[in-house]
Coordinates of C-alpha atoms in Angstrom, one line a residue:
Chain A
M109 CA 63.8 5.9 -50.3
M110 CA 60.8 5.8 -52.6
R111 CA 57.3 6.6 -51.4
D112 CA 56.0 4.0 -53.9
P113 CA 57.6 1.0 -55.7
Q114 CA 56.9 2.7 -58.4
L115 CA 56.6 -1.6 -59.7
Y116 CA 53.4 -1.5 -61.3
D117 CA 50.3 1.0 -62.2
Y118 CA 46.8 2.1 -61.0
S119 CA 43.9 0.0 -62.2
P120 CA 40.6 -0.2 -60.5
L121 CA 38.6 -4.0 -60.7
C122 CA 35.9 -2.1 -61.7
D123 CA 37.6 -1.0 -64.9
R124 CA 40.1 -2.8 -66.4
P125 CA 40.2 -5.7 -69.4
K126 CA 38.6 -9.2 -68.8
I127 CA 41.0 -12.2 -68.3
T128 CA 40.2 -15.4 -69.9
W129 CA 41.6 -19.0 -68.4
P130 CA 41.5 -21.8 -70.9
N131 CA 37.5 -23.4 -71.4
G132 CA 36.4 -20.8 -69.7
A133 CA 37.8 -21.2 -67.0
R134 CA 36.6 -19.0 -63.8
V135 CA 39.5 -19.1 -61.5
A136 CA 43.2 -20.6 -62.0
F137 CA 43.6 -22.3 -59.1
W138 CA 47.4 -22.6 -58.0
V139 CA 48.7 -24.8 -54.9
A140 CA 52.1 -23.6 -54.4
P141 CA 54.1 -25.8 -50.8
N142 CA 57.2 -24.4 -50.4
I143 CA 59.9 -26.9 -49.6
E144 CA 61.9 -25.0 -47.1
Y145 CA 65.4 -25.8 -45.3
Y146 CA 65.7 -23.6 -42.1
E147 CA 69.9 -24.1 -41.6
F148 CA 70.2 -24.9 -37.5
D149 CA 73.3 -22.1 -37.1
P150 CA 73.1 -19.8 -39.7
P151 CA 75.0 -16.9 -40.1
L152 CA 74.0 -13.5 -39.1
N153 CA 72.1 -11.1 -41.9
P154 CA 72.4 -7.4 -41.5
G155 CA 69.4 -6.8 -42.1
R156 CA 67.5 -9.9 -40.0
R157 CA 68.8 -12.2 -37.5
A158 CA 67.1 -16.1 -38.4
W159 CA 65.8 -17.5 -35.2
P160 CA 64.2 -15.5 -31.8
K161 CA 67.0 -16.8 -29.6
P162 CA 70.3 -18.2 -28.7
H163 CA 71.4 -20.2 -31.4
P164 CA 70.4 -23.3 -31.2
D165 CA 66.5 -22.7 -31.4
V166 CA 65.7 -25.7 -31.6
V167 CA 61.8 -25.6 -31.2
P168 CA 61.4 -23.2 -35.3
Y169 CA 64.7 -25.3 -36.2
S170 CA 62.6 -29.1 -35.2
H171 CA 59.5 -27.7 -36.0
R172 CA 59.9 -26.2 -39.8
D173 CA 61.8 -29.4 -40.5
Y174 CA 58.8 -31.9 -39.2
G175 CA 57.7 -30.6 -42.7
N176 CA 60.0 -32.6 -44.5
R177 CA 60.2 -35.8 -42.3
A178 CA 56.6 -35.9 -42.2
G179 CA 54.6 -33.1 -43.0
F180 CA 55.5 -33.3 -46.8
F181 CA 54.9 -36.9 -47.8
R182 CA 50.6 -36.3 -46.5
M183 CA 50.1 -33.0 -48.2
M184 CA 51.5 -34.5 -50.9
E185 CA 49.3 -37.7 -50.9
A186 CA 46.2 -35.5 -50.5
M187 CA 47.1 -33.2 -53.1
A188 CA 48.0 -35.9 -55.8
K189 CA 44.4 -37.8 -54.9
Y190 CA 43.0 -34.5 -56.3
N191 CA 44.4 -34.6 -59.3
V192 CA 46.3 -30.6 -58.1
R193 CA 50.5 -30.2 -59.2
G194 CA 52.1 -28.0 -57.2
S195 CA 54.4 -25.9 -57.6
V196 CA 57.2 -25.3 -55.6
S197 CA 58.2 -22.5 -54.1
L198 CA 62.4 -23.9 -53.2
N199 CA 64.7 -23.3 -51.1
V200 CA 67.1 -25.1 -53.6
A201 CA 69.8 -26.7 -51.1
I202 CA 67.4 -29.2 -50.7
C203 CA 68.2 -30.1 -53.8
Q204 CA 71.3 -31.3 -52.2
H205 CA 70.4 -31.9 -48.7
H206 CA 66.7 -33.8 -49.5
P207 CA 66.5 -34.8 -53.1
E208 CA 64.3 -37.7 -52.5
L209 CA 61.5 -34.8 -52.2
I210 CA 62.8 -33.1 -55.2
K211 CA 62.5 -36.6 -57.0
V212 CA 58.3 -37.3 -55.8
C213 CA 58.3 -33.5 -57.7
N214 CA 59.9 -34.5 -61.1
E215 CA 57.6 -37.7 -61.0
L216 CA 54.9 -35.8 -60.5
D217 CA 55.5 -33.4 -62.9
W218 CA 55.6 -30.6 -60.1
E219 CA 57.2 -26.8 -61.3
L220 CA 60.6 -26.3 -59.3
F221 CA 60.3 -22.0 -58.4
S222 CA 62.8 -20.0 -56.9
H223 CA 62.5 -19.3 -53.0
G224 CA 66.2 -18.8 -53.0
I225 CA 68.9 -21.4 -51.1
Y226 CA 67.9 -21.2 -48.0
N227 CA 65.0 -19.7 -45.6
T228 CA 67.4 -18.4 -43.2
R229 CA 69.8 -16.8 -46.2
Y230 CA 68.3 -13.0 -46.3
T231 CA 68.5 -11.2 -49.5
Y232 CA 68.7 -7.6 -47.3
T233 CA 72.1 -6.0 -47.9
M234 CA 73.7 -7.8 -51.1
S235 CA 75.0 -5.8 -53.8
E236 CA 73.7 -6.3 -56.9
A237 CA 77.0 -8.7 -57.6
Q238 CA 75.9 -10.8 -54.8
E239 CA 72.1 -10.9 -55.9
R240 CA 72.8 -11.7 -59.3
A241 CA 75.2 -14.5 -57.9
M242 CA 72.3 -15.9 -55.7
M243 CA 70.1 -16.4 -58.4
K244 CA 72.2 -17.9 -61.1
D245 CA 72.8 -20.2 -57.8
V246 CA 69.1 -20.6 -57.9
I247 CA 68.6 -20.8 -61.8
D248 CA 71.5 -23.1 -62.2
T249 CA 70.3 -26.2 -59.0
I250 CA 66.9 -26.1 -60.3
K251 CA 67.9 -26.7 -63.5
D252 CA 70.2 -29.5 -62.5
A253 CA 68.4 -31.4 -60.7
S254 CA 65.1 -31.3 -62.8
G255 CA 65.9 -30.4 -65.5
Q256 CA 63.2 -27.2 -65.9
D257 CA 63.5 -23.7 -66.8
V258 CA 62.9 -21.3 -63.7
A259 CA 60.0 -19.7 -65.0
G260 CA 58.8 -17.9 -61.3
W261 CA 60.3 -15.8 -57.7
L262 CA 59.6 -16.0 -54.8
A263 CA 61.9 -14.0 -52.9
P264 CA 64.1 -16.2 -49.5
A265 CA 61.7 -15.5 -46.7
L266 CA 60.0 -12.3 -48.6
S267 CA 64.3 -10.7 -48.2
Y268 CA 64.0 -8.6 -50.6
T269 CA 67.3 -5.1 -52.5
T270 CA 65.3 -2.6 -54.8
N271 CA 67.2 -4.0 -57.6
T272 CA 66.1 -7.4 -57.1
F273 CA 62.2 -6.9 -60.1
E274 CA 65.0 -5.6 -62.5
L275 CA 67.4 -8.3 -62.2
L276 CA 64.8 -11.0 -62.4
A277 CA 63.6 -9.4 -65.6
E278 CA 67.2 -9.3 -66.5
F279 CA 67.9 -13.0 -65.8
G280 CA 64.3 -13.8 -68.3
I281 CA 62.7 -14.8 -64.4
Q282 CA 58.7 -14.6 -66.0
Y283 CA 56.4 -14.5 -63.1
T284 CA 57.0 -13.2 -59.5
C285 CA 54.8 -14.1 -56.5
D286 CA 56.2 -10.7 -54.7
L287 CA 53.4 -8.7 -54.9
F288 CA 50.0 -9.0 -53.2
H289 CA 48.0 -6.0 -54.5
D290 CA 46.0 -8.1 -56.6
D291 CA 43.8 -11.6 -58.0
Q292 CA 44.9 -11.4 -61.1
P293 CA 48.3 -11.5 -62.5
Q294 CA 49.8 -7.7 -63.6
P295 CA 52.8 -6.4 -65.4
V296 CA 55.2 -5.0 -63.3
N297 CA 57.2 -2.1 -64.0
T298 CA 60.7 -2.8 -65.3
K299 CA 63.6 -0.9 -67.3
S300 CA 64.0 -4.4 -69.5
G301 CA 62.9 -7.3 -69.8
R302 CA 59.6 -7.8 -68.9
L303 CA 58.1 -9.5 -65.9
I304 CA 54.9 -9.5 -64.5
S305 CA 53.4 -10.9 -60.5
V306 CA 50.8 -13.8 -60.5
P307 CA 48.9 -13.5 -57.7
Y308 CA 50.3 -16.1 -54.1
S309 CA 48.4 -15.1 -51.7
L310 CA 49.7 -14.0 -48.3
E311 CA 45.7 -14.0 -46.5
M312 CA 45.4 -17.0 -48.0
N313 CA 49.2 -18.7 -46.8
D314 CA 49.0 -20.6 -44.3
T315 CA 51.7 -19.6 -42.6
V316 CA 50.0 -16.5 -42.3
V317 CA 46.3 -17.7 -41.1
L318 CA 48.2 -20.0 -38.1
S319 CA 50.4 -19.0 -37.2
M320 CA 50.4 -15.6 -37.2
M321 CA 46.5 -14.8 -37.1
G322 CA 46.4 -18.1 -34.4
K323 CA 43.1 -19.8 -36.8
S324 CA 42.4 -22.7 -36.0
S325 CA 42.1 -25.3 -39.0
R326 CA 38.8 -26.1 -39.5
H327 CA 38.8 -21.6 -39.0
Y328 CA 40.9 -22.0 -42.0
S329 CA 39.2 -24.3 -44.3
D330 CA 36.2 -21.8 -43.6
I331 CA 38.8 -18.6 -44.5
L332 CA 39.9 -20.8 -48.0
K333 CA 35.9 -22.0 -49.4
A334 CA 34.6 -18.5 -48.9
N335 CA 37.9 -16.6 -50.7
F336 CA 36.6 -19.2 -53.2
D337 CA 33.4 -19.2 -53.3
Q338 CA 33.6 -14.8 -54.0
L339 CA 36.3 -15.2 -56.9
Y340 CA 34.2 -17.8 -58.6
E341 CA 31.3 -15.5 -58.0
E342 CA 34.0 -12.6 -59.9
G343 CA 34.9 -15.4 -62.0
A344 CA 32.1 -15.2 -64.6
E345 CA 32.9 -11.8 -65.2
N346 CA 36.3 -11.5 -65.0
G347 CA 38.6 -14.8 -64.6
Q348 CA 40.4 -14.3 -61.3
V349 CA 42.8 -16.5 -59.5
M350 CA 43.5 -18.7 -56.1
C351 CA 46.6 -19.7 -54.6
I352 CA 46.9 -21.7 -51.5
P353 CA 50.4 -21.1 -50.6
L354 CA 51.7 -23.6 -48.1
H355 CA 54.4 -24.9 -45.5
P356 CA 54.1 -28.9 -45.7
F357 CA 55.6 -28.3 -41.6
L358 CA 52.1 -26.7 -41.3
I359 CA 49.4 -28.2 -43.4
G360 CA 50.5 -31.7 -42.6
Q361 CA 50.4 -32.2 -39.5
P362 CA 47.4 -34.4 -38.8
H363 CA 45.0 -32.1 -37.4
R364 CA 44.8 -30.4 -40.7
I365 CA 45.8 -32.1 -43.4
G366 CA 42.6 -34.1 -43.5
N367 CA 41.1 -30.4 -43.6
F368 CA 43.1 -29.7 -46.2
A369 CA 41.6 -32.1 -48.0
E370 CA 38.3 -31.4 -47.6
V371 CA 38.4 -27.9 -49.1
L372 CA 41.3 -29.5 -52.4
D373 CA 37.7 -32.0 -52.7
Y374 CA 36.0 -28.7 -52.5
I375 CA 37.4 -26.3 -54.7
T376 CA 38.5 -28.8 -57.8
G377 CA 34.2 -30.5 -57.2
H378 CA 33.2 -26.8 -58.9
D379 CA 33.9 -26.8 -63.3
D380 CA 34.8 -23.8 -64.3
V381 CA 37.8 -23.3 -62.8
W382 CA 41.6 -24.5 -63.9
V383 CA 43.5 -26.4 -61.6
T384 CA 47.3 -25.8 -62.2
T385 CA 50.6 -23.9 -61.8
G386 CA 52.3 -21.1 -62.1
R387 CA 54.4 -21.5 -65.0
E388 CA 51.0 -22.1 -66.3
I389 CA 49.2 -19.3 -65.2
A390 CA 52.3 -16.6 -66.4
A391 CA 52.6 -18.4 -70.0
H392 CA 48.6 -18.6 -70.7
Y393 CA 48.6 -14.5 -69.6
Y394 CA 51.9 -13.5 -71.7
E395 CA 50.3 -15.3 -74.8
H396 CA 46.7 -14.1 -74.3
H397 CA 46.6 -10.7 -72.0
Y398 CA 49.8 -9.4 -71.6
D399 CA 49.7 -7.0 -74.7
N400 CA 46.0 -6.0 -74.5
V401 CA 46.9 -5.2 -70.2
L402 CA 50.1 -2.8 -71.3
A403 CA 47.6 -0.9 -73.9
S404 CA 45.2 -0.5 -71.7
L405 CA 47.3 0.2 -68.5
T406 CA 50.0 3.0 -71.2
A407 CA 46.1 4.5 -72.1
R408 CA 45.2 4.6 -68.8
R409 CA 48.4 6.8 -67.9
G410 CA 47.8 9.3 -70.4
S411 CA 44.0 10.5 -69.7
Chain B
M63 CA 73.7 -0.6 -43.9
A64 CA 76.9 -2.7 -43.7
E65 CA 78.5 -4.3 -46.6
L66 CA 77.3 -8.3 -46.7
S67 CA 80.1 -10.2 -46.3
D68 CA 80.3 -12.4 -49.5
D69 CA 81.1 -15.3 -47.1
Y70 CA 77.3 -15.3 -46.8
L71 CA 76.8 -16.0 -49.5
K72 CA 79.1 -19.3 -48.8
Y73 CA 77.5 -23.0 -47.8
P74 CA 79.8 -25.4 -45.9
N75 CA 76.6 -27.1 -44.9
R76 CA 74.9 -28.1 -47.7
G77 CA 74.8 -31.2 -48.6
H78 CA 72.8 -35.2 -48.7
G79 CA 71.1 -34.9 -45.5
M80 CA 70.9 -32.0 -42.3
D81 CA 73.2 -29.6 -41.1
H82 CA 74.2 -30.9 -38.0
D83 CA 75.1 -34.7 -36.5
R84 CA 72.3 -35.4 -34.1
Y85 CA 70.3 -38.0 -36.7
P86 CA 69.9 -38.6 -39.2
W87 CA 67.7 -37.6 -42.2
S88 CA 64.6 -39.9 -42.3
Q89 CA 61.4 -39.5 -43.6
L90 CA 58.1 -40.9 -41.7
H91 CA 56.7 -42.8 -44.2
E92 CA 59.6 -44.6 -45.2
R93 CA 60.2 -46.2 -41.8
P94 CA 59.4 -50.3 -40.7
N95 CA 56.1 -50.0 -39.6
V96 CA 56.7 -50.4 -35.6
T97 CA 53.7 -52.4 -33.6
W98 CA 52.8 -51.4 -30.2
P99 CA 52.0 -54.0 -26.7
N100 CA 48.7 -55.7 -28.1
G101 CA 48.6 -54.8 -31.3
A102 CA 47.6 -51.3 -30.4
R103 CA 47.8 -48.8 -33.6
V104 CA 47.8 -45.4 -31.1
A105 CA 50.0 -45.0 -28.6
L106 CA 48.4 -42.6 -26.6
W107 CA 51.1 -40.1 -24.5
V108 CA 49.6 -37.7 -21.8
V109 CA 51.7 -35.2 -20.2
T110 CA 50.9 -33.3 -17.6
Q111 CA 53.9 -30.1 -17.2
L112 CA 54.1 -29.1 -13.2
Q113 CA 56.2 -25.9 -13.5
W114 CA 57.3 -23.4 -10.2
F115 CA 56.9 -19.5 -11.7
P116 CA 59.2 -17.8 -9.2
M117 CA 57.7 -14.1 -8.7
D118 CA 61.4 -13.0 -8.9
M119 CA 61.7 -15.3 -11.8
K120 CA 64.7 -13.0 -14.6
P121 CA 64.8 -16.5 -17.6
A122 CA 67.5 -15.0 -19.5
V123 CA 65.3 -15.6 -23.0
P124 CA 61.1 -14.7 -22.8
V125 CA 58.7 -17.7 -21.5
P126 CA 55.2 -18.0 -21.9
G127 CA 53.5 -17.4 -19.0
A128 CA 56.2 -15.6 -16.9
M129 CA 55.6 -12.5 -14.3
A130 CA 54.4 -10.0 -16.9
R131 CA 53.5 -7.1 -14.5
P132 CA 55.4 -5.0 -12.7
Y133 CA 56.7 -6.6 -9.0
P134 CA 55.0 -7.8 -6.8
D135 CA 53.1 -9.8 -10.0
F136 CA 50.5 -11.5 -7.7
W137 CA 48.1 -11.8 -11.1
N138 CA 50.8 -13.9 -13.0
Y139 CA 52.6 -16.2 -10.4
T140 CA 48.5 -17.2 -8.2
L141 CA 47.3 -17.9 -11.2
R142 CA 50.1 -20.1 -11.9
D143 CA 50.3 -21.8 -9.1
Y144 CA 45.7 -22.5 -10.1
G145 CA 47.8 -25.4 -11.3
N146 CA 49.7 -27.4 -8.7
R147 CA 46.7 -26.8 -6.3
V148 CA 44.1 -27.3 -8.2
G149 CA 43.8 -27.8 -11.5
V150 CA 45.6 -30.7 -11.8
Y151 CA 43.8 -32.8 -9.4
R152 CA 41.2 -31.7 -11.7
I153 CA 43.1 -33.3 -14.2
F154 CA 44.2 -36.3 -12.5
K155 CA 40.5 -36.8 -11.4
V156 CA 39.1 -37.0 -15.4
L157 CA 42.2 -39.2 -16.2
D158 CA 41.3 -41.8 -13.4
K159 CA 37.6 -41.9 -14.7
L160 CA 39.2 -42.7 -18.2
G161 CA 41.6 -45.0 -16.9
L162 CA 45.1 -42.9 -18.5
K163 CA 48.3 -42.4 -17.9
S164 CA 49.9 -39.3 -17.7
S165 CA 53.5 -39.0 -17.7
V166 CA 54.2 -36.1 -15.6
A167 CA 56.9 -33.6 -16.4
I168 CA 57.8 -31.4 -13.2
N169 CA 60.7 -28.7 -12.4
S170 CA 63.1 -30.1 -9.6
A171 CA 61.8 -27.0 -7.4
L172 CA 57.9 -27.5 -7.9
A173 CA 58.7 -30.9 -6.4
E174 CA 60.5 -30.1 -3.4
R175 CA 58.7 -27.5 -2.2
H176 CA 55.6 -29.7 -2.2
P177 CA 56.9 -33.8 -2.3
F178 CA 52.7 -34.1 -2.4
L179 CA 52.6 -33.8 -5.8
I180 CA 55.4 -36.9 -6.6
E181 CA 53.6 -38.7 -4.5
Q182 CA 50.0 -38.4 -6.2
V183 CA 52.6 -39.7 -9.1
N184 CA 53.7 -43.0 -7.7
Q185 CA 50.5 -43.7 -6.1
R186 CA 49.0 -44.7 -9.2
G187 CA 52.2 -45.8 -10.8
W188 CA 53.4 -42.7 -13.3
E189 CA 55.7 -41.7 -15.1
V190 CA 58.0 -38.6 -13.5
V191 CA 60.4 -36.7 -16.3
A192 CA 62.6 -34.4 -15.6
N193 CA 61.2 -30.0 -17.0
G194 CA 64.1 -28.5 -15.3
L195 CA 64.6 -26.6 -12.6
D196 CA 61.6 -23.9 -12.1
M197 CA 60.4 -21.6 -15.0
G198 CA 63.5 -19.1 -14.3
H199 CA 66.2 -21.4 -15.5
I200 CA 65.9 -22.1 -19.1
I201 CA 68.5 -23.7 -20.4
H202 CA 69.8 -21.5 -24.4
G203 CA 72.9 -20.9 -26.5
E204 CA 74.5 -18.8 -24.6
M205 CA 74.3 -20.6 -21.3
D206 CA 78.3 -21.6 -19.7
R207 CA 78.1 -25.1 -20.4
E208 CA 79.2 -25.4 -16.6
E209 CA 77.0 -23.7 -15.0
E210 CA 74.4 -26.4 -17.8
A211 CA 75.8 -29.4 -16.5
A212 CA 75.9 -28.6 -13.0
M213 CA 71.8 -27.4 -13.0
I214 CA 70.8 -30.5 -15.2
K215 CA 72.6 -33.0 -12.9
G216 CA 71.2 -31.6 -9.6
V217 CA 67.9 -31.5 -11.2
L218 CA 67.4 -35.4 -11.6
D219 CA 69.6 -35.5 -8.4
S220 CA 67.0 -33.9 -6.7
L221 CA 64.2 -36.1 -8.9
R222 CA 65.3 -39.1 -8.9
K223 CA 65.9 -38.8 -4.5
L224 CA 61.6 -37.7 -4.2
S225 CA 60.6 -40.3 -6.6
G226 CA 62.6 -43.4 -6.2
Q227 CA 62.8 -43.5 -10.0
P228 CA 65.2 -44.1 -12.1
V229 CA 64.1 -40.8 -14.8
R230 CA 65.0 -41.3 -18.0
G231 CA 62.9 -38.2 -19.8
W232 CA 63.8 -34.6 -19.8
L233 CA 61.7 -31.9 -21.2
S234 CA 64.0 -28.6 -21.1
P235 CA 61.8 -25.7 -19.9
I236 CA 60.4 -23.9 -22.9
R237 CA 62.0 -27.2 -25.2
S238 CA 64.9 -24.3 -24.8
E239 CA 68.3 -26.3 -25.8
S240 CA 72.6 -25.1 -25.8
F241 CA 74.2 -26.9 -27.9
N242 CA 75.9 -29.0 -25.4
T243 CA 72.0 -30.5 -23.6
P244 CA 72.3 -33.2 -25.4
D245 CA 75.5 -34.4 -24.1
I246 CA 75.0 -33.7 -20.6
A247 CA 71.8 -35.0 -20.7
A248 CA 73.2 -38.1 -21.7
A249 CA 75.8 -38.4 -19.6
N250 CA 72.9 -38.0 -16.5
G251 CA 71.8 -41.4 -17.8
I252 CA 68.4 -39.3 -20.2
E253 CA 67.3 -41.6 -22.2
Y254 CA 64.8 -39.9 -23.6
L255 CA 64.6 -35.7 -24.9
C256 CA 60.9 -34.6 -25.9
D257 CA 62.5 -30.8 -27.4
W258 CA 62.9 -31.6 -31.0
L259 CA 59.1 -31.5 -32.7
N260 CA 59.8 -32.9 -36.2
D261 CA 58.1 -36.5 -36.1
D262 CA 55.2 -37.7 -34.8
M263 CA 57.9 -40.9 -33.8
P264 CA 60.5 -41.9 -31.3
Y265 CA 64.1 -41.4 -33.2
A266 CA 67.6 -42.1 -32.3
F267 CA 69.4 -39.0 -31.3
E268 CA 73.5 -39.0 -31.8
T269 CA 75.3 -37.5 -28.1
K270 CA 79.0 -37.9 -26.9
S271 CA 77.3 -40.2 -24.3
G272 CA 76.1 -42.7 -27.0
T273 CA 72.5 -42.9 -29.0
I274 CA 69.8 -41.6 -27.2
H275 CA 65.9 -40.8 -28.3
N276 CA 64.0 -38.0 -28.3
L277 CA 60.5 -38.9 -28.2
P278 CA 57.4 -36.7 -30.3
H279 CA 56.6 -34.1 -27.8
T280 CA 54.0 -31.4 -29.1
M281 CA 54.1 -28.1 -29.3
E282 CA 50.8 -28.3 -31.6
L283 CA 48.9 -30.1 -29.4
D284 CA 49.9 -27.7 -26.2
D285 CA 47.2 -26.2 -24.2
Q286 CA 48.7 -23.7 -23.8
Q287 CA 50.4 -22.8 -26.8
V288 CA 46.4 -23.3 -28.2
L289 CA 44.1 -21.7 -26.2
V290 CA 46.4 -18.7 -24.4
T291 CA 49.1 -18.0 -27.4
L292 CA 46.8 -18.8 -30.0
R293 CA 43.3 -18.5 -28.1
H294 CA 41.7 -20.7 -30.0
T295 CA 37.9 -21.1 -28.2
E296 CA 38.0 -24.8 -26.1
Q297 CA 35.3 -26.1 -28.9
E298 CA 38.4 -26.2 -31.1
Y299 CA 40.8 -26.9 -29.2
V300 CA 38.2 -29.8 -28.8
D301 CA 38.0 -29.8 -32.4
Q302 CA 42.0 -30.1 -32.9
L303 CA 43.1 -33.3 -30.2
K304 CA 40.1 -35.6 -32.8
D305 CA 41.4 -34.4 -35.9
Q306 CA 44.7 -35.3 -34.9
F307 CA 43.3 -38.6 -33.4
D308 CA 41.8 -39.8 -36.8
C309 CA 44.3 -38.1 -38.9
L310 CA 46.8 -41.1 -36.8
Y311 CA 44.3 -44.1 -36.2
A312 CA 43.6 -44.2 -40.6
E313 CA 47.4 -43.8 -41.2
S314 CA 47.9 -46.9 -38.3
A315 CA 46.4 -49.4 -40.3
E316 CA 48.6 -49.5 -43.2
R317 CA 51.7 -47.6 -41.5
G318 CA 52.4 -49.1 -38.0
G319 CA 52.1 -47.9 -34.8
R320 CA 51.9 -44.2 -34.0
V321 CA 52.3 -42.0 -30.7
M322 CA 50.2 -39.7 -30.5
A323 CA 50.9 -36.8 -27.6
I324 CA 49.1 -34.5 -25.6
N325 CA 50.9 -31.7 -23.3
L326 CA 48.8 -30.7 -20.0
N327 CA 49.6 -27.0 -18.0
P328 CA 47.1 -27.7 -15.5
W329 CA 46.3 -23.9 -14.8
V330 CA 44.9 -24.0 -18.4
T331 CA 43.3 -27.1 -18.9
G332 CA 42.7 -27.5 -15.2
Q333 CA 40.4 -24.9 -15.0
A334 CA 36.5 -24.9 -14.5
Y335 CA 35.4 -24.0 -17.9
R336 CA 37.5 -25.9 -19.4
I337 CA 38.0 -29.2 -17.9
K338 CA 34.7 -31.1 -19.4
A339 CA 36.4 -30.1 -23.2
L340 CA 39.4 -32.1 -21.8
E341 CA 37.7 -35.3 -21.3
E342 CA 35.5 -34.9 -24.1
A343 CA 38.2 -35.0 -26.0
L344 CA 40.4 -37.7 -24.3
S345 CA 37.2 -39.7 -24.0
Y346 CA 36.5 -39.4 -28.6
I347 CA 40.0 -40.7 -28.5
S348 CA 40.2 -43.9 -25.1
G349 CA 36.9 -44.8 -26.8
H350 CA 38.4 -46.4 -30.0
D351 CA 39.8 -49.6 -29.6
G352 CA 43.7 -50.3 -29.9
V353 CA 44.7 -47.3 -28.2
W354 CA 47.0 -47.4 -25.6
T355 CA 47.8 -45.0 -22.8
A356 CA 51.2 -45.1 -22.1
T357 CA 53.8 -43.6 -21.0
G358 CA 57.2 -42.7 -22.3
A359 CA 59.2 -44.8 -20.9
E360 CA 56.7 -47.6 -21.4
I361 CA 57.2 -46.4 -25.3
L362 CA 60.0 -45.7 -25.5
D363 CA 60.8 -49.0 -24.4
A364 CA 58.5 -50.3 -26.9
F365 CA 59.8 -48.9 -29.6
K366 CA 63.5 -49.8 -28.7
A367 CA 62.7 -53.4 -28.6
Q368 CA 62.1 -53.5 -32.6
A369 CA 63.9 -51.0 -33.7

């Protein structure tokens, strides 16, 4: 085992190249709904069991199913009201189980990026050939369902092998959401191709804040606003990224959606915010900043 | 580490709809609007949960609120029992004051120990919902089918005899089911389940003994979940109930009647320092026009009449 992921170089916040966004925006703001399918009776992966209890585990299964039946529509309406397009972290089996949801995403010009096949199929213990086959399945399925070339990746249920990032670069994936070390995009070290991380925040993730940390809906709104305020302030010096990762089964609950809509109202009400998608952030970064940042990191490595 | 079989990359249920046959895939906003009696907008379904946590309980799967200390665990036994002696009567008093009904989901072993509780429910004309045997007997996926069938039948026989009610609803302890539970419940005359958390409205649920329904019971608004598991403040609990109601009430203007379920555990909300918080939330909700206080069975009947 490695003691360090060896995926990126050290780059201190106080001494790094300046990042700019279109129209002088201070913060690139994107919302990433996880549209997921959890299986009722999935096979066992040696690295992780899918459900805590013997199958069927009706409570967590049905709680997640709520997201597709009821929560998605509420979340989508709130986002559409504030002209926020989603960048969807997609379990691509949704394209088969619930194509009606994909149709809505396509109509709203949302981005679809990869979150694996099912959220109950983990990458742990996959051979390189198996992981490559899974990635090809994802890329082909999203292309068929939307016409989109997949640009982004969030590993299914955040499960990996040590080959994952190398394979992403090989497949031409533009950005990964799997690294949480920064509030700006960063180059990821791969042997072939090129790859960057785009900030997808676990700290802002509704599952982490509401379920794991157990905060209330109104407290979550305060957290999101405070995070935005700080990045907006810092963004005057050096452009920042704020992502809100969502799960419709949580944020689409009746007692949460109104508070979340208020957060969107607050953030999109600021002048210097670029309301965008993961794909657009990555594209802008490659075009304007990637080479410069890479040169800076290389120079620091040599010093 | 072990090699992963290539079967792990096969997905036999990857097709349109659900990966089981209990209910068809359906989005809430695409269904026809439902109308409640007298044009009500929100059916308020209060469920009071009366449970017995035996001091020698050894549940097959973890149970929130179970004995947690070395035997004899008087700490946890007596604190749960507080709900059935004290807390429940504070809750009933608030409901009576506001003119609200409750479905009462009760363990059959508790009903047998204290038939007085059933009398209190019957006096008010409220509904008894079966909530299993006791909190040490949890249904789970590896449970023997015959053992489960005998237990469910025993629970229903007991509650029907004690209450004189048909007992049409089933709520599994900690909502834990096996693959067989819906079939066994339906075969024993159960008309609705409360275990599945995937909707805001009743929906049809298929079993080997015909179509029954699942009613939108709640974990998100369960007092134990919010106040004990997630450790929210009482004010946050009240805010959550109000926010839930505001959203459903607003939606009902365009999308038809909604159900708001509130699940109460008397050992939690019936504490002296919490009961006013519950009263505040229930006063807010019931103070709106078009709120229908209903039992699960009444909601089911109104729903089925127009399905």
